[in-house]
XYZ file of C-alpha atoms in Angstrom:
493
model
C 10.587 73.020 133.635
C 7.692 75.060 132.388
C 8.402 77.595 129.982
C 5.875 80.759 128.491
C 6.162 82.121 124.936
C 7.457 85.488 124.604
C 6.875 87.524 121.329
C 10.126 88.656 119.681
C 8.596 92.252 118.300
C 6.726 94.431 120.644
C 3.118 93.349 120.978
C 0.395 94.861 118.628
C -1.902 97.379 120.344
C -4.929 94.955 120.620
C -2.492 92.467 122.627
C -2.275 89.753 120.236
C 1.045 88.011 118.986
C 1.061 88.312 115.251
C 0.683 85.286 113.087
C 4.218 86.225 111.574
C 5.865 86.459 114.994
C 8.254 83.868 116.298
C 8.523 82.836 120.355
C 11.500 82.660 122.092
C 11.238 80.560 125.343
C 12.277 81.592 128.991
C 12.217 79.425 132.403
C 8.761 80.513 134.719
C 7.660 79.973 137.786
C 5.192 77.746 138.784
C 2.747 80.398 139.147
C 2.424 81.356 135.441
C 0.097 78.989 134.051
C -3.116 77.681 135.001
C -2.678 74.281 135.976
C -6.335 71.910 135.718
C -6.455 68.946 135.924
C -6.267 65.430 138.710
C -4.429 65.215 141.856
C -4.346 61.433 140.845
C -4.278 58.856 138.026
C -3.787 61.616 135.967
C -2.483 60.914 132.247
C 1.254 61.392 131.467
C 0.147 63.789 128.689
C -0.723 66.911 129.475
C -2.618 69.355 127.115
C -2.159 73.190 126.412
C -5.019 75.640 125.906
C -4.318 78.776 123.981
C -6.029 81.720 124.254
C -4.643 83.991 122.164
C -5.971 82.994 119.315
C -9.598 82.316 118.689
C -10.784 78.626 118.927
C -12.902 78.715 115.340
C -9.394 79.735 113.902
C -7.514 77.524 115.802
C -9.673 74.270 114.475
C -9.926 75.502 110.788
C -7.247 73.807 109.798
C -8.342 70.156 111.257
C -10.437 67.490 109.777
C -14.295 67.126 110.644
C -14.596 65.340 113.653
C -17.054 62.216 113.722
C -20.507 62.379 115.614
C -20.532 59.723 118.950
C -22.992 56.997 118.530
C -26.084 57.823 120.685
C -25.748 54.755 122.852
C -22.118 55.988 123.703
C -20.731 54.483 126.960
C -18.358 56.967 128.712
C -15.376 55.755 130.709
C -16.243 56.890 134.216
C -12.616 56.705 135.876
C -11.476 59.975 136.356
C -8.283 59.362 134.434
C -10.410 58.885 131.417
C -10.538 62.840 131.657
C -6.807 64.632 130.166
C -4.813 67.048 132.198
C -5.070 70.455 130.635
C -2.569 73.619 130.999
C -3.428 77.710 130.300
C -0.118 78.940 129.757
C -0.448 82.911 131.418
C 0.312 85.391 128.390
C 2.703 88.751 129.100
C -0.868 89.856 129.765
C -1.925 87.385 132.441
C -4.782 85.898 132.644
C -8.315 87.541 133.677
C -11.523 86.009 135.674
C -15.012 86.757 134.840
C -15.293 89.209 137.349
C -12.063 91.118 136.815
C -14.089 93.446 133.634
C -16.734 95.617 134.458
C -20.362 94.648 133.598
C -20.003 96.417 130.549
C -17.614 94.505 129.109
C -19.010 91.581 130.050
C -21.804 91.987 128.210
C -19.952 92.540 125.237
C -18.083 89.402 125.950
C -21.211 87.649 125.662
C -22.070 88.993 122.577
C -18.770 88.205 121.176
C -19.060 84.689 122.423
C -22.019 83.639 120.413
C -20.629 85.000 117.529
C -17.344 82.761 118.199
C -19.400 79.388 119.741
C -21.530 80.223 116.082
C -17.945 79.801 114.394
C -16.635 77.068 116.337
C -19.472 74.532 115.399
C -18.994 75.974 112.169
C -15.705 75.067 111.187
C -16.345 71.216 113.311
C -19.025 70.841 111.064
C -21.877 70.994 113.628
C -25.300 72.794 113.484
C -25.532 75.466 116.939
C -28.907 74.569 117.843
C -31.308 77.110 120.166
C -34.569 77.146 122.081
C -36.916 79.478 122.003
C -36.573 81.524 124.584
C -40.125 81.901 126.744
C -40.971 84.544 128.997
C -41.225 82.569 131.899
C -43.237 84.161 135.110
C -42.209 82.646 138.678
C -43.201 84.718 141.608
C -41.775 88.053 142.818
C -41.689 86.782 146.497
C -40.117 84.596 149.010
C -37.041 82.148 147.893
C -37.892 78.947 145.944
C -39.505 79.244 141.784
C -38.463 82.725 142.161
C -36.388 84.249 139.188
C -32.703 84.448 139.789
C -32.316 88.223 138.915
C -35.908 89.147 140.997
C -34.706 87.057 143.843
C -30.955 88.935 143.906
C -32.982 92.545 143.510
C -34.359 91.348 146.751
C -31.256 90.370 148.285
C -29.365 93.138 147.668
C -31.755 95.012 149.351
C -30.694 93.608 152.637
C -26.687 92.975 151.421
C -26.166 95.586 148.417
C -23.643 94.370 145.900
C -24.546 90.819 146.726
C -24.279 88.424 143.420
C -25.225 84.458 144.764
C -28.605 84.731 146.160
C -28.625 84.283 150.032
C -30.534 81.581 150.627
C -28.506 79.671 148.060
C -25.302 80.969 149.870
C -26.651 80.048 153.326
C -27.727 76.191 151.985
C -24.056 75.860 150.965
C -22.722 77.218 153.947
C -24.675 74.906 156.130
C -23.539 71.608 153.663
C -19.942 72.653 153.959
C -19.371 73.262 157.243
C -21.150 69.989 158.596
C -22.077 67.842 155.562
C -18.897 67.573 153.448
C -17.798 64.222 154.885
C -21.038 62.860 155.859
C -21.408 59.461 153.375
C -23.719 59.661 150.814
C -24.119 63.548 150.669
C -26.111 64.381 147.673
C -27.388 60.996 147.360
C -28.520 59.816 150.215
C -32.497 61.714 150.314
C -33.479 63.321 153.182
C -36.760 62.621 154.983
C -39.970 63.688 152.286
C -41.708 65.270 154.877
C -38.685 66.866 156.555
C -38.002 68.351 153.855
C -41.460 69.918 152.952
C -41.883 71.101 156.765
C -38.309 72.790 156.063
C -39.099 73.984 153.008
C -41.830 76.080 154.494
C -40.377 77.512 157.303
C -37.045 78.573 155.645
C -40.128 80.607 153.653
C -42.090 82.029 156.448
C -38.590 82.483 158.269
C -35.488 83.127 156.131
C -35.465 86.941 156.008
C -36.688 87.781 159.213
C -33.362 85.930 161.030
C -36.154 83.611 163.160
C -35.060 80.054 161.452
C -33.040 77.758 163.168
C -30.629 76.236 161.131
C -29.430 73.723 163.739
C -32.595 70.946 162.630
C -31.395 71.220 159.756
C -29.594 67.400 158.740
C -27.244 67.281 156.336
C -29.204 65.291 153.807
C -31.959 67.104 153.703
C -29.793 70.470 153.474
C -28.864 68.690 150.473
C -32.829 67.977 149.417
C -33.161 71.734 150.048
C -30.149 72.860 147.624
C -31.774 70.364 144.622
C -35.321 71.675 145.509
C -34.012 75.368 144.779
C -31.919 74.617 141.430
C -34.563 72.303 139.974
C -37.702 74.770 140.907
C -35.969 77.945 139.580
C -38.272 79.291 136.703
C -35.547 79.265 134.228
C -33.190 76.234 134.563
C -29.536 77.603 135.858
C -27.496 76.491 132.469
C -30.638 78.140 130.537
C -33.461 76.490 128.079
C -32.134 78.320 125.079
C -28.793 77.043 125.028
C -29.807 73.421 126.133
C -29.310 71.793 122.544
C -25.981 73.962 122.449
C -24.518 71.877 125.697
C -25.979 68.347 124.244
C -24.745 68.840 120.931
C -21.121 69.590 122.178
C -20.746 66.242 123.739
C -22.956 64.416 121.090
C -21.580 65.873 118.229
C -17.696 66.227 119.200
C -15.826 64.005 119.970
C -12.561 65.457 121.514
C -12.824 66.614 124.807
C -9.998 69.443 124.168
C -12.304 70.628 121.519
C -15.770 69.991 124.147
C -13.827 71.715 126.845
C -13.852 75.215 124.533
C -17.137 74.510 123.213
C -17.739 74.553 127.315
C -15.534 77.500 127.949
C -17.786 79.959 125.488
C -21.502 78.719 126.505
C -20.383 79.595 130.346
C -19.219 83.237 128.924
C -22.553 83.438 127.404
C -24.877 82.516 130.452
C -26.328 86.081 131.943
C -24.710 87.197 135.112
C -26.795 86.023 137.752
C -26.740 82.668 136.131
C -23.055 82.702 135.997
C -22.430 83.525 139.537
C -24.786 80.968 141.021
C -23.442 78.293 138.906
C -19.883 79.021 139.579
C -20.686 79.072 143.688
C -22.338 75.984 142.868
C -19.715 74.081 141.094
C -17.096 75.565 144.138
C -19.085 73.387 146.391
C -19.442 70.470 144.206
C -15.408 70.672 144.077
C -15.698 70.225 147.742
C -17.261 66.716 147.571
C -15.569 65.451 145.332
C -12.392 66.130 147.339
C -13.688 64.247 150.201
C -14.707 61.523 148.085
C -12.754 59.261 150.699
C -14.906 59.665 153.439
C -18.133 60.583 152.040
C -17.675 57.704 149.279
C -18.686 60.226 146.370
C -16.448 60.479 143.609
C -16.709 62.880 140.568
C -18.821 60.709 138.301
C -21.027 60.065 141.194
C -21.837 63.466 141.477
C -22.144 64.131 138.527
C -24.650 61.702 137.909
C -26.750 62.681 140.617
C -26.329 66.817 139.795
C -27.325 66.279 135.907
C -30.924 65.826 136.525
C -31.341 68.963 138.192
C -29.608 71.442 135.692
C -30.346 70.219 132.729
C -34.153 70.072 132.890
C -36.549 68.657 130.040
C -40.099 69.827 129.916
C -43.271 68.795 128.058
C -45.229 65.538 127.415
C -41.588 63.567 126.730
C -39.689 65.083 129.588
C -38.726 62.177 131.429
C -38.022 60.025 128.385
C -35.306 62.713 126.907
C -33.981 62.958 130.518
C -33.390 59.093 130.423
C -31.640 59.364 127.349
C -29.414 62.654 127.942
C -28.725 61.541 131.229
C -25.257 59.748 130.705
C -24.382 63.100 128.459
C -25.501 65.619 130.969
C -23.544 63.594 133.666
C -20.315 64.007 131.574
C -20.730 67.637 130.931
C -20.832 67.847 134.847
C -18.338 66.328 135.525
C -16.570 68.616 132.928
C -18.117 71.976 134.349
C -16.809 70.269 137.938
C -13.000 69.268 137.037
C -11.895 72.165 134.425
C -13.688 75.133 136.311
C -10.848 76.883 137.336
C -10.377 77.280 133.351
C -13.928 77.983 132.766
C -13.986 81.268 134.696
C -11.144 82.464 133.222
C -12.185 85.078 129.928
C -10.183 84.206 126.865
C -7.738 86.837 126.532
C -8.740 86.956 122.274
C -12.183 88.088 123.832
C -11.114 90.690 125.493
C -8.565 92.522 122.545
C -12.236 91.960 120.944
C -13.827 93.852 123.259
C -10.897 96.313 123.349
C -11.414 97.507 119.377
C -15.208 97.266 120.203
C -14.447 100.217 122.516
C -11.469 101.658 120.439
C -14.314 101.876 117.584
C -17.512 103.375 119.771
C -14.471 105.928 120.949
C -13.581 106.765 117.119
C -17.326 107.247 116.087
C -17.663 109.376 119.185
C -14.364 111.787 118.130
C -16.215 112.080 114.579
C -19.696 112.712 115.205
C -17.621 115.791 117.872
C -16.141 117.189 115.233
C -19.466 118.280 112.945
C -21.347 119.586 115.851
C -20.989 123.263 115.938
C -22.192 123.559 119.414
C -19.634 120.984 120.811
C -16.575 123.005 119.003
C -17.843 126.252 120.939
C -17.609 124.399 124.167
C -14.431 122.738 123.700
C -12.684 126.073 122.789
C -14.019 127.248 126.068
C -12.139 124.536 127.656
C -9.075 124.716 126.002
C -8.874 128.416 127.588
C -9.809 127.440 131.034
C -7.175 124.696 130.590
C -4.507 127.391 130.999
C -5.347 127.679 134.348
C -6.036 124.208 135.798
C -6.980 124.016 139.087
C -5.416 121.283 141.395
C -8.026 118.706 142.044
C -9.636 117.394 144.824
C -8.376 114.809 146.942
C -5.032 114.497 144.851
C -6.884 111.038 143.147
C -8.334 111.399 139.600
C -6.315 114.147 137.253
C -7.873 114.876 133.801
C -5.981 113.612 130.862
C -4.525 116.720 129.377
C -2.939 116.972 132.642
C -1.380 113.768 131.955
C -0.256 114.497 128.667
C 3.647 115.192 129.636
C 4.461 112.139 131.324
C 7.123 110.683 128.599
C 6.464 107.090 127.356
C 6.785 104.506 129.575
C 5.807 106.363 132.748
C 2.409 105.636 134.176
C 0.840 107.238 137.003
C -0.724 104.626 139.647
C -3.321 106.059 142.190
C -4.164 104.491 145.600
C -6.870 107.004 147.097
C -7.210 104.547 149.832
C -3.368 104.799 150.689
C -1.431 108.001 152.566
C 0.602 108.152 149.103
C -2.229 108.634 147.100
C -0.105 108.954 143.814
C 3.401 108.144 142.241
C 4.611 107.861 138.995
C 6.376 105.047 137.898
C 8.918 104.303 135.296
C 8.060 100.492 133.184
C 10.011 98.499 131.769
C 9.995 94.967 129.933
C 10.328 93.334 133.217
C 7.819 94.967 135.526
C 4.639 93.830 136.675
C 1.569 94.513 138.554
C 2.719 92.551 141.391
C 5.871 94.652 141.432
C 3.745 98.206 141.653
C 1.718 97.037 144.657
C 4.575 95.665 146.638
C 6.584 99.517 146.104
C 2.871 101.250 147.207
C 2.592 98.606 150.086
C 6.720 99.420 151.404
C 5.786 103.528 150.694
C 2.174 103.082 152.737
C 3.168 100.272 155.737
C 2.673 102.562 158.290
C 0.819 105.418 156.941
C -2.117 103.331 155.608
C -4.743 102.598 158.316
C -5.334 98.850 159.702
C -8.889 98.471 157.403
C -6.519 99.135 154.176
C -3.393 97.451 155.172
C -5.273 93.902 155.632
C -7.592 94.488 151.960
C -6.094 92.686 149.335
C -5.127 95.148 147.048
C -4.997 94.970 143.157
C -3.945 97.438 140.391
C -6.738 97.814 138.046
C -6.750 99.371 134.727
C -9.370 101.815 134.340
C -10.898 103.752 130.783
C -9.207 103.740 127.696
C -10.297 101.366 125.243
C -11.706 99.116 128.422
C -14.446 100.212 130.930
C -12.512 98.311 134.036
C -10.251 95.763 134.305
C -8.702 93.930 137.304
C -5.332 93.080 136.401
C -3.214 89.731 136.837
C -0.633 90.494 139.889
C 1.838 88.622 136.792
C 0.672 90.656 133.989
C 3.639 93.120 132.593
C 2.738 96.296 132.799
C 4.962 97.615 129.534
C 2.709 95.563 127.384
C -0.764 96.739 128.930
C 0.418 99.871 128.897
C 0.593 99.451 125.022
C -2.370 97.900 124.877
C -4.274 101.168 126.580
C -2.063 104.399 126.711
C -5.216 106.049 127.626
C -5.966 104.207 130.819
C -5.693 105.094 134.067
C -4.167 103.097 136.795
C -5.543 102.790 140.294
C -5.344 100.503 143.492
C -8.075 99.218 144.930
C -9.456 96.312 146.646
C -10.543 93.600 144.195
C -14.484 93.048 143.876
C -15.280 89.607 145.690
């Protein structure tokens, strides 16, 4: 059986179980933990990541773990790497793009100041490059700046957040190239390549190119070509000696794996995205190692060179050396994925008294203007004759302020029912409020809305947006954020 820790008292309003608290233990499903790890010749042992408390805390209290010797020799069989667990919290868990951009860039933030910690307490100096203002060109596809190249996407596809030609390269490898032996390793034709190379240039945005010459292997050439030519490499030059030193200097790979986990939260967006679409594909491969004879290490091996990029008069030589370390933090970024995307919930309470505070200042700074008091008592007598508001959707919060505790009010503006209030209690969860909206709107909703995937998201507050876990329990989020609103949407892809 599984089983999920429950806190006794009623959860603290930045969602964290106290340090005081005991757990009681109930029977889950299946569903309520993030399971990582190998389909086979996995270890017996399996290990459990926590995120509810913050990793530099978590490894205070444990002795200084000794550096590898530089010649190290890493076990390549793919049981040499353990099977790890994410137990869900009453909150669920959340995916990089579940908060809104604003959040996430406080997320970053906080994650340097944690990864800063973390070393800290292992005893291990968090090493950065200078960061250079690197020019590529503001046209066409390849040695073009991820964020320049994605303005010019979204352009044609607005919203878009993998660059297309990027998308398109792993489209064509997928559909035809997943099986084919060697993939990856096997080089395509030089000149193939070049003539390709070219023409997806002249040809890419204007629809003309045919994408039937293209082979599989040099598809493959194509997708290197693009990550090792970017102007910027995709895992970034400033936190290079921060992904070397985790596997040089630590030893564990629990402890490497959450080292891992905060450097992804701090790449920038565009950087994020690509890499994650990436290391989706490279998932692929790997699960059809049987017929296209490449297993993870192989992969790995082979991918290294290409995102971790040396430059200057010793490049090559330091790209000898690293290149059994890069490999294994590869093949790391490629098995535990699934956990790396996933934003530490102790992040995000972070993020929640980072907003609770700006909110507090705000109220304060209100209060001693003059001019804002005259305009707020002109409210206040306008608000005894509220108007209904448009649409039924969005209602202000003072028009909220009778629903008694416990009762939230969910809007679906893309459903007939575009409103209902509904009572919580210790059991309910997210899941449970879209299945009641999706009974109430099965045959009022048109055909568009009915086949969306829906989710409930959790809107202002002390967060700017917030996609919730169908498994997250709504009593306890509800806590968390009083002053949020509730809405159904579809979920941002």
């Amino acid at each position: 059986p599984t089983f999920e820790a429950v806190p006794v008292s009623p959860v603290p309003s930045n969602g964290i179980q106290l340090p005081g608290q005991k757990a009681v233990w109930k029977s889950v499903s299946s569903n309520s933990c993030l399971d990582c790890g190998l389909d086979k010749g996995s270890p017996s042992v399996t290990e459990e990541l926590s995120y509810e408390v913050s990793f530099s805390e978590a490894i205070s209290v444990l002795p200084k773990t000794q550096e590898w010797p530089k010649n190290q020799r890493f076990k390549k069989e793919d049981s040499a790497l353990p099977k790890f667990i994410v137990r869900k919290s009453r909150f669920g868990l959340t995916e990089v793009g579940d908060l809104s951009a604003e959040d996430m860039k406080k997320i970053r933030y906080l994650s340097l100041i944690e990864l800063t910690a973390f070393y800290d307490a292992l005893g291990v100096e968090l090493k950065r490059n200078r960061t250079e203002r690197v020019r590529g060109r503001e046209n066409g596809l390849f040695g073009v700046p991820l964020n320049i190249l994605l303005e010019n996407d979204q352009k044609k596809v607005p919203g878009i957040k993998v660059p297309l030609i990027f998308q398109k390269l792993l489209l064509k490898l997928e559909e035809t190239g997943l099986e084919t032996e060697g993939i990856l390793r096997v080089p395509g034709s030089a000149s193939r390549v070049k003539n390709l190379h070219q023409e997806l240039e002249a040809k890419f945005y204007e629809d003309t190119f045919d994408w039937d010459q293209v082979r599989n292997n040099d598809a493959a050439g194509l997708l290197k070509m693009f990550i090792r030519e970017l102007p910027s490499p995709l895992f970034t030059v400033e936190y290079l000696p921060a992904f070397i030193t985790l596997v040089e200097k630590i030893s564990k790979i629990k402890l490497q794996l959450q080292a891992l986990h905060l450097l992804i939260m701090l790449l920038p967006e565009a950087n994020r995205d690509t890499a994650k679409a990436f290391l989706q594909f490279l998932k692929k491969v790997v699960a059809n190692e049987g017929k296209n004879k490449m297993n993870l290490w192989n992969v790995s091996m082979i991918v290294a060179p290409n995102l971790f990029i040396y430059k200057g008069k010793r490049a090559n030589q330091q790209e000898m050396q690293a290149a059994a370390t890069t490999a294994h933090i590869v093949r790391l970024l490629i098995r535990y994925q699934d956990i790396l995307w996933t934003v530490p919930s102790f992040l995000i309470s972070q993020v929640r008294k980072m907003n609770e505070a700006a909110m507090n200042n705000s109220k304060r700074q209100l209060m001693f203007d003059k001019g804002v008091r005259k305009l707020l008592r002109r409210k206040t007598m306008d608000r005894e004759r509220p108007e209904r508001p448009e649409g039924g959707v969005t209602f202000p919060p003072y028009l909220q302020s009778d629903i008694p505790e416990g009762v939230i009010r969910v809007y679906a503006p893309l459903h007939s029912k575009v409103s209902m209030a509904i009572q919580l209690n210790s059991q309910t969860k997210a899941k449970d409020i879209l299945a009641r909206f999706h009974c109430e709107n099965s045959h009022g909703s048109s055909p568009n809305v009915r086949g969306q995937i829906q989710s409930l998201h959790e809107i202002g507050g002390n967060i700017g947006q917030h996609c919730l876990d169908p498994d997250a329990y709504m009593l306890d989020v509800y806590r968390a954020n009083p002053q949020a609103e509730w809405v159904i949407k579809p979920k941002a892809s």
